Amino acid sequence: QVQLVESGGGLVQAGGSLRLSCAASGSTFSSSYSMGWFRQAPGKEREFVGMTWSGGSTYYADSVKGRFTISRDNAKNTVYLQMNSLKPEDTAVYYCAADRVFGSRRSSDYGYWGQGTQVTVSS
């Protein structure tokens, strides 16, 4: 089993920054797990934001490329989502997810999810 806990959400003005954290735990979790970030705005489907897999490679959705950065601290079993130049359309609940997948942007490929953290960007 794997448990994921997100933190770091909040209210920020447009153009501002936030850093989300996702702490992983559990007997089966290891650095070989891929970690993904997804978000869901009210009335919309959950969408892919970005991911990182073992070795540190990252992949981002076009909508956040150049503004968001994913990093990973394997010693702490924690993944970070640094969000810069935030826009009102970034407002959503952000979720981290984990599983032994390679390069997947499909939420259905991830079996472990955190509870989500709210990010609100005011204009």
Short mmCIF file of N, CA, C and O in Angstrom, two decimals:
data_model
loop_
_atom_site.label_atom_id
_atom_site.label_comp_id
_atom_site.label_asym_id
_atom_site.label_seq_id
_atom_site.Cartn_x
_atom_site.Cartn_y
_atom_site.Cartn_z
N GLN A 1 0.83 -1.20 0.00
CA GLN A 1 0.00 0.00 0.00
C GLN A 1 0.86 1.25 0.00
O GLN A 1 1.98 1.26 0.51
N VAL A 2 0.33 2.29 -0.61
CA VAL A 2 1.01 3.57 -0.68
C VAL A 2 0.05 4.66 -0.23
O VAL A 2 -1.11 4.68 -0.64
N GLN A 3 0.53 5.53 0.62
CA GLN A 3 -0.27 6.67 1.05
C GLN A 3 0.40 7.95 0.57
O GLN A 3 1.63 8.08 0.62
N LEU A 4 -0.42 8.88 0.10
CA LEU A 4 0.07 10.15 -0.41
C LEU A 4 -0.65 11.29 0.30
O LEU A 4 -1.87 11.26 0.44
N VAL A 5 0.12 12.28 0.72
CA VAL A 5 -0.46 13.43 1.40
C VAL A 5 0.07 14.70 0.74
O VAL A 5 1.28 14.96 0.77
N GLU A 6 -0.84 15.49 0.17
CA GLU A 6 -0.45 16.76 -0.45
C GLU A 6 -0.55 17.88 0.58
O GLU A 6 -1.35 17.83 1.51
N SER A 7 0.23 18.91 0.35
CA SER A 7 0.16 20.12 1.16
C SER A 7 0.67 21.29 0.33
O SER A 7 1.29 21.09 -0.72
N GLY A 8 0.39 22.50 0.82
CA GLY A 8 0.95 23.67 0.18
C GLY A 8 -0.03 24.50 -0.63
O GLY A 8 0.34 25.55 -1.17
N GLY A 9 -1.26 24.05 -0.74
CA GLY A 9 -2.22 24.83 -1.49
C GLY A 9 -2.61 26.10 -0.77
O GLY A 9 -2.24 26.33 0.39
N GLY A 10 -3.36 26.96 -1.45
CA GLY A 10 -3.81 28.20 -0.83
C GLY A 10 -4.32 29.17 -1.86
O GLY A 10 -4.58 28.82 -3.01
N LEU A 11 -4.46 30.42 -1.42
CA LEU A 11 -4.94 31.51 -2.25
C LEU A 11 -3.77 32.40 -2.63
O LEU A 11 -2.98 32.81 -1.76
N VAL A 12 -3.66 32.70 -3.91
CA VAL A 12 -2.57 33.54 -4.40
C VAL A 12 -3.09 34.43 -5.51
O VAL A 12 -4.04 34.06 -6.22
N GLN A 13 -2.48 35.58 -5.65
CA GLN A 13 -2.87 36.47 -6.75
C GLN A 13 -2.25 36.01 -8.06
O GLN A 13 -1.20 35.34 -8.08
N ALA A 14 -2.89 36.39 -9.14
CA ALA A 14 -2.36 36.07 -10.46
C ALA A 14 -0.93 36.60 -10.57
O ALA A 14 -0.63 37.71 -10.14
N GLY A 15 -0.08 35.77 -11.15
CA GLY A 15 1.33 36.11 -11.27
C GLY A 15 2.18 35.61 -10.12
O GLY A 15 3.41 35.66 -10.19
N GLY A 16 1.53 35.14 -9.08
CA GLY A 16 2.24 34.66 -7.91
C GLY A 16 2.70 33.22 -8.04
O GLY A 16 2.55 32.60 -9.11
N SER A 17 3.24 32.70 -6.95
CA SER A 17 3.81 31.36 -6.94
C SER A 17 3.32 30.58 -5.73
O SER A 17 2.99 31.15 -4.69
N LEU A 18 3.28 29.27 -5.89
CA LEU A 18 3.01 28.35 -4.81
C LEU A 18 3.85 27.10 -5.04
O LEU A 18 4.16 26.76 -6.19
N ARG A 19 4.18 26.42 -3.95
CA ARG A 19 4.85 25.13 -4.08
C ARG A 19 4.03 24.08 -3.34
O ARG A 19 3.79 24.20 -2.13
N LEU A 20 3.62 23.08 -4.07
CA LEU A 20 2.89 21.96 -3.49
C LEU A 20 3.87 20.83 -3.18
O LEU A 20 4.85 20.63 -3.89
N SER A 21 3.56 20.11 -2.12
CA SER A 21 4.36 18.95 -1.74
C SER A 21 3.47 17.72 -1.71
O SER A 21 2.27 17.81 -1.40
N CYS A 22 4.06 16.59 -1.99
CA CYS A 22 3.35 15.32 -1.91
C CYS A 22 4.29 14.33 -1.22
O CYS A 22 5.30 13.94 -1.80
N ALA A 23 3.93 13.97 -0.01
CA ALA A 23 4.74 13.04 0.77
C ALA A 23 4.16 11.64 0.64
O ALA A 23 2.97 11.42 0.87
N ALA A 24 5.01 10.72 0.25
CA ALA A 24 4.59 9.33 0.05
C ALA A 24 5.09 8.45 1.18
O ALA A 24 6.18 8.66 1.72
N SER A 25 4.31 7.46 1.51
CA SER A 25 4.71 6.48 2.53
C SER A 25 4.05 5.15 2.20
O SER A 25 3.18 5.07 1.34
N GLY A 26 4.49 4.12 2.90
CA GLY A 26 3.93 2.80 2.69
C GLY A 26 5.02 1.79 2.41
O GLY A 26 6.08 2.12 1.89
N SER A 27 4.70 0.57 2.73
CA SER A 27 5.70 -0.48 2.66
C SER A 27 6.15 -0.80 1.24
O SER A 27 7.26 -1.30 1.04
N THR A 28 5.30 -0.53 0.27
CA THR A 28 5.66 -0.89 -1.10
C THR A 28 6.21 0.27 -1.90
O THR A 28 6.67 0.09 -3.02
N PHE A 29 6.17 1.49 -1.34
CA PHE A 29 6.61 2.64 -2.11
C PHE A 29 8.13 2.64 -2.24
O PHE A 29 8.86 2.32 -1.30
N SER A 30 8.59 3.02 -3.41
CA SER A 30 10.02 3.16 -3.63
C SER A 30 10.26 4.23 -4.67
O SER A 30 9.32 4.73 -5.29
N SER A 31 11.51 4.56 -4.87
CA SER A 31 11.86 5.59 -5.85
C SER A 31 11.58 5.15 -7.28
O SER A 31 11.66 5.95 -8.20
N SER A 32 11.26 3.88 -7.47
CA SER A 32 10.93 3.41 -8.82
C SER A 32 9.51 3.81 -9.24
O SER A 32 9.16 3.69 -10.42
N TYR A 33 8.71 4.30 -8.30
CA TYR A 33 7.36 4.73 -8.63
C TYR A 33 7.39 6.02 -9.44
O TYR A 33 8.16 6.93 -9.13
N SER A 34 6.55 6.11 -10.43
CA SER A 34 6.31 7.37 -11.11
C SER A 34 5.33 8.19 -10.28
O SER A 34 4.41 7.63 -9.67
N MET A 35 5.52 9.49 -10.27
CA MET A 35 4.66 10.40 -9.52
C MET A 35 4.06 11.41 -10.47
O MET A 35 4.77 12.07 -11.21
N GLY A 36 2.76 11.51 -10.43
CA GLY A 36 2.07 12.45 -11.32
C GLY A 36 1.32 13.50 -10.54
O GLY A 36 0.94 13.28 -9.38
N TRP A 37 1.13 14.65 -11.16
CA TRP A 37 0.27 15.70 -10.63
C TRP A 37 -0.89 15.90 -11.59
O TRP A 37 -0.69 15.99 -12.81
N PHE A 38 -2.08 15.97 -11.03
CA PHE A 38 -3.29 16.21 -11.78
C PHE A 38 -4.07 17.33 -11.10
O PHE A 38 -3.80 17.66 -9.94
N ARG A 39 -5.02 17.90 -11.81
CA ARG A 39 -5.87 18.92 -11.20
C ARG A 39 -7.28 18.80 -11.73
O ARG A 39 -7.51 18.29 -12.83
N GLN A 40 -8.21 19.27 -10.92
CA GLN A 40 -9.62 19.24 -11.30
C GLN A 40 -10.29 20.52 -10.86
O GLN A 40 -10.36 20.82 -9.67
N ALA A 41 -10.77 21.25 -11.84
CA ALA A 41 -11.51 22.48 -11.58
C ALA A 41 -13.00 22.17 -11.48
O ALA A 41 -13.45 21.14 -12.00
N PRO A 42 -13.77 23.01 -10.82
CA PRO A 42 -15.21 22.75 -10.68
C PRO A 42 -15.88 22.56 -12.03
O PRO A 42 -15.69 23.37 -12.95
N GLY A 43 -16.64 21.49 -12.16
CA GLY A 43 -17.37 21.24 -13.38
C GLY A 43 -16.55 20.70 -14.53
O GLY A 43 -17.06 20.54 -15.64
N LYS A 44 -15.28 20.43 -14.26
CA LYS A 44 -14.39 19.92 -15.33
C LYS A 44 -13.82 18.56 -14.95
O LYS A 44 -13.81 18.17 -13.78
N GLU A 45 -13.33 17.88 -15.96
CA GLU A 45 -12.70 16.59 -15.72
C GLU A 45 -11.29 16.78 -15.14
O GLU A 45 -10.66 17.83 -15.34
N ARG A 46 -10.84 15.76 -14.47
CA ARG A 46 -9.48 15.80 -13.95
C ARG A 46 -8.51 15.81 -15.13
O ARG A 46 -8.67 15.06 -16.09
N GLU A 47 -7.50 16.67 -15.03
CA GLU A 47 -6.56 16.78 -16.14
C GLU A 47 -5.12 16.62 -15.65
O GLU A 47 -4.77 16.94 -14.51
N PHE A 48 -4.31 16.14 -16.55
CA PHE A 48 -2.89 15.92 -16.30
C PHE A 48 -2.17 17.25 -16.22
O PHE A 48 -2.40 18.14 -17.03
N VAL A 49 -1.27 17.36 -15.23
CA VAL A 49 -0.43 18.55 -15.09
C VAL A 49 1.01 18.22 -15.45
O VAL A 49 1.65 18.90 -16.25
N GLY A 50 1.54 17.17 -14.84
CA GLY A 50 2.91 16.78 -15.10
C GLY A 50 3.26 15.54 -14.33
O GLY A 50 2.49 15.07 -13.50
N MET A 51 4.43 15.00 -14.61
CA MET A 51 4.85 13.81 -13.91
C MET A 51 6.36 13.69 -13.89
O MET A 51 7.06 14.34 -14.68
N THR A 52 6.85 12.85 -12.99
CA THR A 52 8.25 12.51 -12.95
C THR A 52 8.36 11.02 -12.69
O THR A 52 7.55 10.44 -11.98
N TRP A 53 9.36 10.41 -13.32
CA TRP A 53 9.55 8.99 -13.06
C TRP A 53 10.98 8.74 -12.61
O TRP A 53 11.79 9.66 -12.52
N SER A 54 11.26 7.50 -12.29
CA SER A 54 12.55 7.16 -11.71
C SER A 54 13.66 7.64 -12.64
O SER A 54 13.57 7.53 -13.84
N GLY A 55 14.67 8.24 -12.04
CA GLY A 55 15.73 8.83 -12.84
C GLY A 55 15.60 10.34 -12.91
O GLY A 55 16.54 11.02 -13.30
N GLY A 56 14.41 10.84 -12.58
CA GLY A 56 14.23 12.29 -12.50
C GLY A 56 13.68 12.96 -13.73
O GLY A 56 13.50 14.17 -13.75
N SER A 57 13.40 12.19 -14.78
CA SER A 57 12.83 12.83 -15.98
C SER A 57 11.45 13.38 -15.66
O SER A 57 10.73 12.85 -14.80
N THR A 58 11.09 14.44 -16.36
CA THR A 58 9.80 15.08 -16.15
C THR A 58 9.09 15.30 -17.48
O THR A 58 9.73 15.34 -18.54
N TYR A 59 7.77 15.46 -17.37
CA TYR A 59 6.94 15.68 -18.55
C TYR A 59 5.77 16.53 -18.10
O TYR A 59 5.20 16.29 -17.04
N TYR A 60 5.41 17.54 -18.91
CA TYR A 60 4.40 18.50 -18.51
C TYR A 60 3.31 18.66 -19.57
O TYR A 60 3.55 18.49 -20.76
N ALA A 61 2.15 19.03 -19.10
CA ALA A 61 1.10 19.44 -20.01
C ALA A 61 1.49 20.76 -20.66
O ALA A 61 2.17 21.59 -20.04
N ASP A 62 1.04 20.98 -21.88
CA ASP A 62 1.38 22.21 -22.58
C ASP A 62 0.92 23.45 -21.83
O ASP A 62 1.56 24.50 -21.87
N SER A 63 -0.19 23.33 -21.12
CA SER A 63 -0.78 24.48 -20.44
C SER A 63 0.08 25.00 -19.28
O SER A 63 -0.10 26.14 -18.85
N VAL A 64 0.99 24.17 -18.79
CA VAL A 64 1.81 24.59 -17.64
C VAL A 64 3.30 24.61 -17.97
O VAL A 64 4.11 25.04 -17.13
N LYS A 65 3.66 24.15 -19.13
CA LYS A 65 5.06 24.05 -19.50
C LYS A 65 5.71 25.44 -19.44
O LYS A 65 5.17 26.42 -19.94
N GLY A 66 6.87 25.49 -18.80
CA GLY A 66 7.57 26.76 -18.64
C GLY A 66 7.18 27.53 -17.41
O GLY A 66 7.87 28.48 -17.02
N ARG A 67 6.07 27.15 -16.77
CA ARG A 67 5.62 27.82 -15.55
C ARG A 67 5.70 26.90 -14.33
O ARG A 67 5.97 27.37 -13.22
N PHE A 68 5.47 25.63 -14.53
CA PHE A 68 5.47 24.66 -13.42
C PHE A 68 6.70 23.77 -13.54
O PHE A 68 7.13 23.42 -14.63
N THR A 69 7.22 23.38 -12.37
CA THR A 69 8.39 22.50 -12.33
C THR A 69 8.17 21.43 -11.27
O THR A 69 7.80 21.75 -10.12
N ILE A 70 8.41 20.20 -11.66
CA ILE A 70 8.31 19.08 -10.73
C ILE A 70 9.72 18.66 -10.32
O ILE A 70 10.60 18.53 -11.16
N SER A 71 9.89 18.45 -9.03
CA SER A 71 11.15 17.93 -8.53
C SER A 71 10.86 16.84 -7.51
O SER A 71 9.74 16.72 -7.01
N ARG A 72 11.88 16.09 -7.22
CA ARG A 72 11.67 14.90 -6.40
C ARG A 72 12.85 14.74 -5.45
O ARG A 72 14.00 14.86 -5.85
N ASP A 73 12.54 14.46 -4.19
CA ASP A 73 13.55 14.18 -3.17
C ASP A 73 13.33 12.74 -2.72
O ASP A 73 12.47 12.46 -1.88
N ASN A 74 14.09 11.82 -3.28
CA ASN A 74 13.88 10.41 -2.98
C ASN A 74 14.20 10.07 -1.52
O ASN A 74 13.62 9.15 -0.95
N ALA A 75 15.12 10.81 -0.92
CA ALA A 75 15.46 10.56 0.47
C ALA A 75 14.28 10.85 1.40
O ALA A 75 14.13 10.22 2.45
N LYS A 76 13.44 11.79 0.98
CA LYS A 76 12.27 12.16 1.79
C LYS A 76 10.99 11.57 1.23
O LYS A 76 9.91 11.83 1.77
N ASN A 77 11.08 10.82 0.15
CA ASN A 77 9.87 10.28 -0.51
C ASN A 77 8.86 11.39 -0.78
O ASN A 77 7.65 11.22 -0.56
N THR A 78 9.35 12.50 -1.27
CA THR A 78 8.49 13.67 -1.48
C THR A 78 8.70 14.22 -2.88
O THR A 78 9.83 14.28 -3.37
N VAL A 79 7.60 14.59 -3.49
CA VAL A 79 7.62 15.24 -4.80
C VAL A 79 7.03 16.63 -4.64
O VAL A 79 6.08 16.83 -3.88
N TYR A 80 7.61 17.56 -5.38
CA TYR A 80 7.18 18.96 -5.30
C TYR A 80 6.66 19.44 -6.65
O TYR A 80 7.13 18.99 -7.70
N LEU A 81 5.71 20.34 -6.59
CA LEU A 81 5.23 21.01 -7.78
C LEU A 81 5.38 22.51 -7.55
O LEU A 81 4.60 23.11 -6.79
N GLN A 82 6.40 23.09 -8.15
CA GLN A 82 6.62 24.53 -8.06
C GLN A 82 5.81 25.19 -9.16
O GLN A 82 6.00 24.89 -10.34
N MET A 83 4.91 26.08 -8.76
CA MET A 83 4.03 26.75 -9.71
C MET A 83 4.31 28.24 -9.70
O MET A 83 4.13 28.91 -8.68
N ASN A 84 4.76 28.73 -10.84
CA ASN A 84 5.08 30.15 -10.99
C ASN A 84 4.15 30.78 -12.03
O ASN A 84 3.51 30.08 -12.81
N SER A 85 4.10 32.09 -12.02
CA SER A 85 3.28 32.83 -12.98
C SER A 85 1.86 32.27 -13.03
O SER A 85 1.30 32.02 -14.10
N LEU A 86 1.28 32.09 -11.88
CA LEU A 86 -0.04 31.48 -11.79
C LEU A 86 -1.11 32.34 -12.43
O LEU A 86 -1.05 33.58 -12.37
N LYS A 87 -2.07 31.67 -13.03
CA LYS A 87 -3.18 32.32 -13.71
C LYS A 87 -4.50 31.89 -13.06
O LYS A 87 -4.58 30.81 -12.48
N PRO A 88 -5.53 32.68 -13.19
CA PRO A 88 -6.83 32.29 -12.63
C PRO A 88 -7.30 30.92 -13.13
O PRO A 88 -7.92 30.16 -12.38
N GLU A 89 -6.96 30.59 -14.36
CA GLU A 89 -7.36 29.29 -14.91
C GLU A 89 -6.60 28.12 -14.30
O GLU A 89 -6.92 26.97 -14.59
N ASP A 90 -5.61 28.40 -13.47
CA ASP A 90 -4.93 27.33 -12.74
C ASP A 90 -5.69 26.93 -11.47
O ASP A 90 -5.30 25.97 -10.80
N THR A 91 -6.73 27.66 -11.16
CA THR A 91 -7.53 27.35 -9.98
C THR A 91 -8.13 25.96 -10.09
O THR A 91 -8.81 25.65 -11.07
N ALA A 92 -7.87 25.13 -9.10
CA ALA A 92 -8.35 23.74 -9.11
C ALA A 92 -7.93 23.06 -7.82
O ALA A 92 -7.14 23.61 -7.04
N VAL A 93 -8.44 21.86 -7.62
CA VAL A 93 -7.90 20.97 -6.61
C VAL A 93 -6.78 20.18 -7.27
O VAL A 93 -6.99 19.58 -8.33
N TYR A 94 -5.62 20.21 -6.65
CA TYR A 94 -4.46 19.52 -7.20
C TYR A 94 -4.23 18.21 -6.45
O TYR A 94 -4.24 18.18 -5.21
N TYR A 95 -4.02 17.16 -7.23
CA TYR A 95 -3.82 15.82 -6.67
C TYR A 95 -2.46 15.28 -7.11
O TYR A 95 -2.05 15.48 -8.26
N CYS A 96 -1.81 14.57 -6.22
CA CYS A 96 -0.66 13.79 -6.66
C CYS A 96 -1.08 12.32 -6.72
O CYS A 96 -2.02 11.89 -6.05
N ALA A 97 -0.40 11.60 -7.57
CA ALA A 97 -0.71 10.20 -7.81
C ALA A 97 0.59 9.44 -7.99
O ALA A 97 1.61 10.00 -8.40
N ALA A 98 0.52 8.15 -7.72
CA ALA A 98 1.72 7.32 -7.82
C ALA A 98 1.37 5.94 -8.35
O ALA A 98 0.27 5.42 -8.11
N ASP A 99 2.29 5.36 -9.06
CA ASP A 99 2.17 3.97 -9.48
C ASP A 99 3.41 3.59 -10.26
O ASP A 99 4.23 4.44 -10.62
N ARG A 100 3.50 2.31 -10.55
CA ARG A 100 4.62 1.82 -11.35
C ARG A 100 4.23 1.90 -12.83
O ARG A 100 3.94 0.89 -13.46
N VAL A 101 4.20 3.10 -13.34
CA VAL A 101 3.91 3.33 -14.76
C VAL A 101 5.04 4.14 -15.33
O VAL A 101 5.76 4.82 -14.61
N PHE A 102 5.16 4.11 -16.63
CA PHE A 102 6.24 4.85 -17.27
C PHE A 102 5.66 5.88 -18.21
O PHE A 102 5.05 5.56 -19.22
N GLY A 103 5.83 7.14 -17.81
CA GLY A 103 5.47 8.23 -18.72
C GLY A 103 4.00 8.36 -19.01
O GLY A 103 3.63 8.88 -20.07
N SER A 104 3.15 7.91 -18.10
CA SER A 104 1.73 7.98 -18.40
C SER A 104 1.12 9.30 -17.94
O SER A 104 1.39 9.77 -16.84
N ARG A 105 0.26 9.87 -18.78
CA ARG A 105 -0.50 11.04 -18.41
C ARG A 105 -1.97 10.70 -18.18
O ARG A 105 -2.80 11.59 -18.04
N ARG A 106 -2.28 9.42 -18.17
CA ARG A 106 -3.66 8.98 -17.95
C ARG A 106 -3.91 8.75 -16.47
O ARG A 106 -3.21 7.95 -15.83
N SER A 107 -4.91 9.40 -15.93
CA SER A 107 -5.20 9.24 -14.51
C SER A 107 -5.56 7.80 -14.18
O SER A 107 -5.28 7.32 -13.07
N SER A 108 -6.14 7.08 -15.13
CA SER A 108 -6.55 5.70 -14.88
C SER A 108 -5.37 4.75 -14.67
O SER A 108 -5.55 3.64 -14.18
N ASP A 109 -4.18 5.20 -15.05
CA ASP A 109 -2.99 4.35 -14.87
C ASP A 109 -2.40 4.43 -13.46
O ASP A 109 -1.50 3.67 -13.13
N TYR A 110 -2.91 5.36 -12.68
CA TYR A 110 -2.37 5.56 -11.33
C TYR A 110 -3.32 4.96 -10.30
O TYR A 110 -4.50 5.31 -10.26
N GLY A 111 -2.79 4.11 -9.44
CA GLY A 111 -3.62 3.45 -8.46
C GLY A 111 -3.66 4.10 -7.10
O GLY A 111 -4.54 3.80 -6.28
N TYR A 112 -2.74 5.01 -6.86
CA TYR A 112 -2.65 5.64 -5.55
C TYR A 112 -2.79 7.15 -5.70
O TYR A 112 -2.13 7.76 -6.55
N TRP A 113 -3.65 7.72 -4.86
CA TRP A 113 -3.96 9.15 -4.96
C TRP A 113 -3.96 9.79 -3.58
O TRP A 113 -4.32 9.16 -2.58
N GLY A 114 -3.56 11.05 -3.56
CA GLY A 114 -3.69 11.83 -2.34
C GLY A 114 -5.09 12.42 -2.24
O GLY A 114 -5.93 12.23 -3.13
N GLN A 115 -5.33 13.15 -1.17
CA GLN A 115 -6.65 13.70 -0.91
C GLN A 115 -6.90 15.01 -1.67
O GLN A 115 -8.04 15.46 -1.76
N GLY A 116 -5.87 15.60 -2.19
CA GLY A 116 -6.00 16.84 -2.95
C GLY A 116 -5.78 18.07 -2.09
O GLY A 116 -6.01 18.05 -0.87
N THR A 117 -5.32 19.13 -2.72
CA THR A 117 -5.14 20.40 -2.05
C THR A 117 -5.64 21.51 -2.97
O THR A 117 -5.39 21.50 -4.17
N GLN A 118 -6.38 22.45 -2.40
CA GLN A 118 -7.01 23.50 -3.20
C GLN A 118 -6.02 24.62 -3.52
O GLN A 118 -5.31 25.11 -2.63
N VAL A 119 -5.99 24.98 -4.79
CA VAL A 119 -5.22 26.15 -5.24
C VAL A 119 -6.20 27.12 -5.87
O VAL A 119 -6.94 26.75 -6.79
N THR A 120 -6.21 28.34 -5.36
CA THR A 120 -7.10 29.37 -5.89
C THR A 120 -6.26 30.57 -6.30
O THR A 120 -5.49 31.09 -5.48
N VAL A 121 -6.41 30.97 -7.55
CA VAL A 121 -5.67 32.10 -8.09
C VAL A 121 -6.65 33.22 -8.39
O VAL A 121 -7.55 33.05 -9.22
N SER A 122 -6.48 34.33 -7.72
CA SER A 122 -7.39 35.46 -7.91
C SER A 122 -6.84 36.40 -8.98
O SER A 122 -5.63 36.55 -9.13
N SER A 123 -7.76 37.04 -9.69
CA SER A 123 -7.34 37.95 -10.77
C SER A 123 -7.17 39.36 -10.27
O SER A 123 -7.50 39.70 -9.16
#
